[in-house]
Amino acid sequence: MENEILENTQSPIIAPSILSADFCNLQADIDMVNQSAAEWFHLDVMDGEFVPNISFGMPVVKAIRFRAEKPLDVHLMIVQPERYITRFAECGADILTVHYEASTHLHRTLHQIKDEGMLAGVAINPHTPVMLLEDVIEDADLVLVMSVNPGFGGQKFIERSIAKIEMLRALIDSRNAETLIEVDGGVNLETAPRLVAAGADILVAGNSVFGADKPAEMIMNLKNAR
Ligand code: DX5
Ligand code: ZN
């Protein structure tokens, strides 16, 4: 599964964020992603405590698993995420990302995620310096750089994220690590090429995809944005 998930491509992996999909007709949006050039589904789980919003939880992740034909990239915006690692594995998550700011024992949590057979990600909020990851960079399969404050789709991209991705790229390369860089928030045709040039491997896109007249075409355009 790991090789399949990390299938190498020249262009970035695109992970449409289901938070911006039509919750009254999720099936249609899932099928659109299935048939598109996107590689992953990005699922945002929020608890109303770590972030000022509540989205969806296990039953919805499980339902999406039945219909989705691509890996599920689950982004946990919840406190004490270590409580639910096994449950999300059972729901069919392929990649599980926890927040640095929510994980007291991050090293242990990352390894617990891997032990459950998932790829392990760590997300950092806009105010969290990349260098705080120095001692866990080899333990994470991916680092998710939040380029907006987590909690909502459709927010304005925080420009500083570009410099953070460049620093993260330098850190990863200096250690000869394989850690992937994912960016989440405000990804569109203007920011995507700059993010890829800075070193991003995975682009999460909510509003720009699901708000587009032709979402599948937008996915392709984001993938090829130069
Ligand atoms: C925000 C979520 C994002 C969100 C991105 O907290 O983590 O995944 O859906 O939405 P856009 O692409 O609209 O900024
Ligand atoms: Zn997200």
mmCIF file of C-alpha atoms and ligand atoms in Angstrom:
data_model
loop_
_atom_site.group_PDB
_atom_site.id
_atom_site.type_symbol
_atom_site.label_atom_id
_atom_site.label_comp_id
_atom_site.label_asym_id
_atom_site.label_seq_id
_atom_site.Cartn_x
_atom_site.Cartn_y
_atom_site.Cartn_z
ATOM 1 C CA MET A 1 0.000 0.000 0.000
ATOM 2 C CA GLU A 2 2.800 2.402 0.913
ATOM 3 C CA ASN A 3 4.324 2.306 -2.565
ATOM 4 C CA GLU A 4 0.940 2.793 -4.097
ATOM 5 C CA ILE A 5 0.249 5.818 -1.913
ATOM 6 C CA LEU A 6 3.618 7.390 -2.587
ATOM 7 C CA GLU A 7 3.603 6.616 -6.295
ATOM 8 C CA ASN A 8 6.153 9.029 -7.653
ATOM 9 C CA THR A 9 5.050 11.735 -10.028
ATOM 10 C CA GLN A 10 6.768 14.783 -11.429
ATOM 11 C CA SER A 11 3.755 16.942 -10.720
ATOM 12 C CA PRO A 12 2.371 17.421 -7.215
ATOM 13 C CA ILE A 13 -0.097 15.048 -5.610
ATOM 14 C CA ILE A 14 -3.493 16.761 -5.498
ATOM 15 C CA ALA A 15 -5.706 16.079 -2.489
ATOM 16 C CA PRO A 16 -9.151 17.690 -2.851
ATOM 17 C CA SER A 17 -10.547 18.660 0.539
ATOM 18 C CA ILE A 18 -14.000 17.179 1.051
ATOM 19 C CA LEU A 19 -14.793 19.953 3.559
ATOM 20 C CA SER A 20 -15.770 22.075 0.544
ATOM 21 C CA ALA A 21 -17.817 19.319 -1.130
ATOM 22 C CA ASP A 22 -21.618 19.183 -1.265
ATOM 23 C CA PHE A 23 -22.596 17.303 1.912
ATOM 24 C CA CYS A 24 -26.095 16.709 0.514
ATOM 25 C CA ASN A 25 -24.624 14.900 -2.433
ATOM 26 C CA LEU A 26 -21.255 13.599 -1.324
ATOM 27 C CA GLN A 27 -21.488 10.614 -3.610
ATOM 28 C CA ALA A 28 -21.334 12.789 -6.732
ATOM 29 C CA ASP A 29 -18.300 14.692 -5.451
ATOM 30 C CA ILE A 30 -16.516 11.493 -4.440
ATOM 31 C CA ASP A 31 -17.139 10.033 -7.881
ATOM 32 C CA MET A 32 -15.792 13.231 -9.457
ATOM 33 C CA VAL A 33 -12.563 12.855 -7.461
ATOM 34 C CA ASN A 34 -12.410 9.132 -8.308
ATOM 35 C CA GLN A 35 -12.534 9.973 -12.000
ATOM 36 C CA SER A 36 -10.194 12.954 -11.797
ATOM 37 C CA ALA A 37 -6.408 13.283 -11.845
ATOM 38 C CA ALA A 38 -6.347 13.740 -8.045
ATOM 39 C CA GLU A 39 -4.366 11.124 -6.127
ATOM 40 C CA TRP A 40 -5.805 11.418 -2.609
ATOM 41 C CA PHE A 41 -8.958 12.440 -0.755
ATOM 42 C CA HIS A 42 -8.262 14.973 2.028
ATOM 43 C CA LEU A 43 -10.643 14.633 4.996
ATOM 44 C CA ASP A 44 -10.704 17.297 7.722
ATOM 45 C CA VAL A 45 -11.819 16.085 11.140
ATOM 46 C CA MET A 46 -12.481 18.924 13.642
ATOM 47 C CA ASP A 47 -13.529 18.678 17.276
ATOM 48 C CA GLY A 48 -14.648 22.208 18.180
ATOM 49 C CA GLU A 49 -11.824 22.382 20.700
ATOM 50 C CA PHE A 50 -8.533 22.391 18.841
ATOM 51 C CA VAL A 51 -10.224 24.537 16.201
ATOM 52 C CA PRO A 52 -13.325 26.731 16.450
ATOM 53 C CA ASN A 53 -15.376 24.484 14.179
ATOM 54 C CA ILE A 54 -16.835 20.966 14.098
ATOM 55 C CA SER A 55 -16.820 19.072 10.807
ATOM 56 C CA PHE A 56 -17.363 15.301 10.677
ATOM 57 C CA GLY A 57 -15.978 12.182 12.305
ATOM 58 C CA MET A 58 -15.587 8.432 12.006
ATOM 59 C CA PRO A 59 -18.955 7.456 10.440
ATOM 60 C CA VAL A 60 -18.411 9.869 7.565
ATOM 61 C CA VAL A 61 -14.796 8.765 7.026
ATOM 62 C CA LYS A 62 -15.992 5.161 6.952
ATOM 63 C CA ALA A 63 -18.784 5.951 4.494
ATOM 64 C CA ILE A 64 -16.368 7.777 2.198
ATOM 65 C CA ARG A 65 -13.992 4.781 2.377
ATOM 66 C CA PHE A 66 -16.660 2.561 0.794
ATOM 67 C CA ARG A 67 -17.049 4.850 -2.186
ATOM 68 C CA ALA A 68 -13.549 6.330 -2.607
ATOM 69 C CA GLU A 69 -11.122 4.538 -4.901
ATOM 70 C CA LYS A 70 -8.071 6.506 -3.773
ATOM 71 C CA PRO A 71 -6.162 6.832 -0.478
ATOM 72 C CA LEU A 72 -7.818 8.745 2.360
ATOM 73 C CA ASP A 73 -5.612 11.479 3.792
ATOM 74 C CA VAL A 74 -7.167 12.233 7.181
ATOM 75 C CA HIS A 75 -6.201 15.524 8.845
ATOM 76 C CA LEU A 76 -7.069 15.489 12.547
ATOM 77 C CA MET A 77 -7.694 18.942 13.997
ATOM 78 C CA ILE A 78 -8.489 17.534 17.430
ATOM 79 C CA VAL A 79 -6.922 17.596 20.881
ATOM 80 C CA GLN A 80 -5.176 14.442 22.105
ATOM 81 C CA PRO A 81 -5.349 12.736 18.701
ATOM 82 C CA GLU A 82 -3.550 9.671 20.098
ATOM 83 C CA ARG A 83 -6.892 8.559 21.572
ATOM 84 C CA TYR A 84 -8.322 7.747 18.158
ATOM 85 C CA ILE A 85 -5.484 6.292 16.050
ATOM 86 C CA THR A 86 -6.853 2.743 16.025
ATOM 87 C CA ARG A 87 -10.390 3.940 15.312
ATOM 88 C CA PHE A 88 -9.296 5.908 12.266
ATOM 89 C CA ALA A 89 -7.284 2.941 10.994
ATOM 90 C CA GLU A 90 -10.452 0.848 11.304
ATOM 91 C CA CYS A 91 -12.402 3.499 9.400
ATOM 92 C CA GLY A 92 -10.020 3.136 6.476
ATOM 93 C CA ALA A 93 -7.616 6.070 6.808
ATOM 94 C CA ASP A 94 -4.431 5.536 4.769
ATOM 95 C CA ILE A 95 -2.598 8.635 5.940
ATOM 96 C CA LEU A 96 -3.223 10.068 9.400
ATOM 97 C CA THR A 97 -1.957 13.538 10.287
ATOM 98 C CA VAL A 98 -1.958 14.994 13.787
ATOM 99 C CA HIS A 99 -1.111 18.529 14.843
ATOM 100 C CA TYR A 100 2.223 19.304 16.476
ATOM 101 C CA GLU A 101 0.364 21.722 18.762
ATOM 102 C CA ALA A 102 -2.063 19.000 19.913
ATOM 103 C CA SER A 103 0.421 16.177 20.511
ATOM 104 C CA THR A 104 2.344 16.097 23.767
ATOM 105 C CA HIS A 105 4.188 12.903 22.827
ATOM 106 C CA LEU A 106 4.476 13.400 19.109
ATOM 107 C CA HIS A 107 7.255 10.869 18.537
ATOM 108 C CA ARG A 108 5.231 8.109 20.140
ATOM 109 C CA THR A 109 2.065 9.145 18.315
ATOM 110 C CA LEU A 110 3.762 9.079 14.902
ATOM 111 C CA HIS A 111 5.040 5.567 15.549
ATOM 112 C CA GLN A 112 1.636 4.414 16.784
ATOM 113 C CA ILE A 113 0.136 5.616 13.504
ATOM 114 C CA LYS A 114 2.754 3.644 11.535
ATOM 115 C CA ASP A 115 2.203 0.582 13.695
ATOM 116 C CA GLU A 116 -1.445 0.690 12.627
ATOM 117 C CA GLY A 117 -0.299 0.459 9.005
ATOM 118 C CA MET A 118 -0.920 4.086 8.026
ATOM 119 C CA LEU A 119 1.425 6.800 6.848
ATOM 120 C CA ALA A 120 2.096 9.278 9.659
ATOM 121 C CA GLY A 121 1.860 13.020 9.202
ATOM 122 C CA VAL A 122 2.491 16.003 11.442
ATOM 123 C CA ALA A 123 0.752 19.322 10.779
ATOM 124 C CA ILE A 124 2.017 22.721 11.878
ATOM 125 C CA ASN A 125 -0.093 25.834 12.366
ATOM 126 C CA PRO A 126 0.962 29.103 10.715
ATOM 127 C CA HIS A 127 2.697 30.313 13.904
ATOM 128 C CA THR A 128 4.697 27.118 14.491
ATOM 129 C CA PRO A 129 8.305 27.257 13.270
ATOM 130 C CA VAL A 130 9.477 24.508 10.943
ATOM 131 C CA MET A 131 12.629 24.047 13.025
ATOM 132 C CA LEU A 132 10.584 22.589 15.889
ATOM 133 C CA LEU A 133 10.338 19.463 13.734
ATOM 134 C CA GLU A 134 14.099 18.940 13.619
ATOM 135 C CA ASP A 135 14.002 16.000 16.014
ATOM 136 C CA VAL A 136 11.088 14.129 14.456
ATOM 137 C CA ILE A 137 11.574 14.813 10.770
ATOM 138 C CA GLU A 138 12.718 11.254 10.017
ATOM 139 C CA ASP A 139 9.803 9.806 11.985
ATOM 140 C CA ALA A 140 7.151 11.534 9.891
ATOM 141 C CA ASP A 141 6.118 10.374 6.421
ATOM 142 C CA LEU A 142 4.821 13.849 5.732
ATOM 143 C CA VAL A 143 4.702 17.330 7.171
ATOM 144 C CA LEU A 144 1.533 19.319 6.536
ATOM 145 C CA VAL A 145 2.178 23.053 6.495
ATOM 146 C CA MET A 146 -1.014 24.965 7.288
ATOM 147 C CA SER A 147 -1.114 28.012 5.055
ATOM 148 C CA VAL A 148 -4.272 29.327 6.760
ATOM 149 C CA ASN A 149 -5.367 29.016 10.375
ATOM 150 C CA PRO A 150 -7.079 25.625 10.566
ATOM 151 C CA GLY A 151 -10.829 25.335 10.959
ATOM 152 C CA PHE A 152 -12.410 26.634 7.776
ATOM 153 C CA GLY A 153 -12.201 26.368 4.018
ATOM 154 C CA GLY A 154 -12.006 29.351 1.702
ATOM 155 C CA GLN A 155 -9.581 31.505 3.714
ATOM 156 C CA LYS A 156 -6.829 33.762 2.431
ATOM 157 C CA PHE A 157 -3.408 32.201 1.882
ATOM 158 C CA ILE A 158 -0.741 33.291 4.389
ATOM 159 C CA GLU A 159 2.250 34.397 2.335
ATOM 160 C CA ARG A 160 4.839 33.412 4.942
ATOM 161 C CA SER A 161 4.001 29.756 4.161
ATOM 162 C CA ILE A 162 6.240 29.887 1.081
ATOM 163 C CA ALA A 163 9.323 30.656 3.179
ATOM 164 C CA LYS A 164 8.322 27.928 5.645
ATOM 165 C CA ILE A 165 8.142 25.366 2.851
ATOM 166 C CA GLU A 166 11.567 26.406 1.570
ATOM 167 C CA MET A 167 13.004 25.965 5.074
ATOM 168 C CA LEU A 168 11.306 22.612 5.483
ATOM 169 C CA ARG A 169 12.615 21.454 2.097
ATOM 170 C CA ALA A 170 16.148 22.431 3.189
ATOM 171 C CA LEU A 171 15.746 20.599 6.510
ATOM 172 C CA ILE A 172 14.467 17.418 4.828
ATOM 173 C CA ASP A 173 17.163 17.461 2.138
ATOM 174 C CA SER A 174 19.935 18.153 4.655
ATOM 175 C CA ARG A 175 18.953 14.963 6.461
ATOM 176 C CA ASN A 176 18.479 12.919 3.293
ATOM 177 C CA ALA A 177 14.993 12.191 4.576
ATOM 178 C CA GLU A 178 12.084 11.083 2.390
ATOM 179 C CA THR A 179 9.475 13.131 4.251
ATOM 180 C CA LEU A 180 6.865 14.651 1.947
ATOM 181 C CA ILE A 181 5.689 18.238 2.215
ATOM 182 C CA GLU A 182 1.944 18.876 2.083
ATOM 183 C CA VAL A 183 0.382 22.314 2.067
ATOM 184 C CA ASP A 184 -3.182 23.048 3.119
ATOM 185 C CA GLY A 185 -5.157 26.287 2.833
ATOM 186 C CA GLY A 186 -5.672 28.836 0.090
ATOM 187 C CA VAL A 187 -4.217 26.661 -2.656
ATOM 188 C CA ASN A 188 -5.309 27.943 -6.068
ATOM 189 C CA LEU A 189 -3.875 28.509 -9.530
ATOM 190 C CA GLU A 190 -1.886 31.516 -8.291
ATOM 191 C CA THR A 191 -0.355 29.918 -5.168
ATOM 192 C CA ALA A 192 0.071 26.339 -6.470
ATOM 193 C CA PRO A 193 3.053 26.936 -8.795
ATOM 194 C CA ARG A 194 4.857 28.969 -6.132
ATOM 195 C CA LEU A 195 4.270 26.252 -3.550
ATOM 196 C CA VAL A 196 5.612 23.564 -5.848
ATOM 197 C CA ALA A 197 8.653 25.705 -6.684
ATOM 198 C CA ALA A 198 9.275 26.145 -2.935
ATOM 199 C CA GLY A 199 9.287 22.358 -2.480
ATOM 200 C CA ALA A 200 5.735 21.176 -1.817
ATOM 201 C CA ASP A 201 4.905 17.604 -2.880
ATOM 202 C CA ILE A 202 1.181 17.528 -2.037
ATOM 203 C CA LEU A 203 -1.385 20.275 -2.541
ATOM 204 C CA VAL A 204 -4.664 20.193 -0.609
ATOM 205 C CA ALA A 205 -7.382 22.188 -2.329
ATOM 206 C CA GLY A 206 -10.938 22.736 -1.126
ATOM 207 C CA ASN A 207 -12.590 25.891 -2.311
ATOM 208 C CA SER A 208 -10.602 26.200 -5.528
ATOM 209 C CA VAL A 209 -11.709 22.708 -6.633
ATOM 210 C CA PHE A 210 -15.280 22.433 -5.383
ATOM 211 C CA GLY A 211 -16.063 26.086 -6.090
ATOM 212 C CA ALA A 212 -14.931 25.735 -9.696
ATOM 213 C CA ASP A 213 -17.358 25.375 -12.597
ATOM 214 C CA LYS A 214 -15.426 22.327 -13.733
ATOM 215 C CA PRO A 215 -13.796 20.747 -10.653
ATOM 216 C CA ALA A 216 -12.028 17.904 -12.502
ATOM 217 C CA GLU A 217 -10.510 20.384 -14.909
ATOM 218 C CA MET A 218 -9.375 22.548 -11.992
ATOM 219 C CA ILE A 219 -7.671 19.511 -10.419
ATOM 220 C CA MET A 220 -5.771 18.966 -13.668
ATOM 221 C CA ASN A 221 -4.884 22.657 -13.890
ATOM 222 C CA LEU A 222 -3.587 22.692 -10.307
ATOM 223 C CA LYS A 223 -1.515 19.625 -11.068
ATOM 224 C CA ASN A 224 0.046 21.273 -14.112
ATOM 225 C CA ALA A 225 0.286 24.803 -12.724
ATOM 226 C CA ARG A 226 3.784 26.150 -13.436
HETATM 227 C C1 DX5 B 1 -8.747 23.971 6.965
HETATM 228 C C2 DX5 B 1 -8.614 22.606 6.360
HETATM 229 C C3 DX5 B 1 -8.407 22.602 4.903
HETATM 230 C C4 DX5 B 1 -9.472 23.298 4.093
HETATM 231 C C5 DX5 B 1 -8.766 23.972 2.962
HETATM 232 O O1 DX5 B 1 -8.693 23.880 8.332
HETATM 233 O O2 DX5 B 1 -7.540 21.896 6.950
HETATM 234 O O3 DX5 B 1 -8.173 21.285 4.407
HETATM 235 O O4 DX5 B 1 -10.476 22.451 3.609
HETATM 236 O O5 DX5 B 1 -9.676 24.746 2.280
HETATM 237 P P1 DX5 B 1 -9.268 25.764 1.130
HETATM 238 O O6 DX5 B 1 -8.531 25.002 0.080
HETATM 239 O O7 DX5 B 1 -10.597 26.260 0.666
HETATM 240 O O8 DX5 B 1 -8.426 26.842 1.759
HETATM 241 ZN ZN ZN B 2 -6.914 19.932 6.026
#
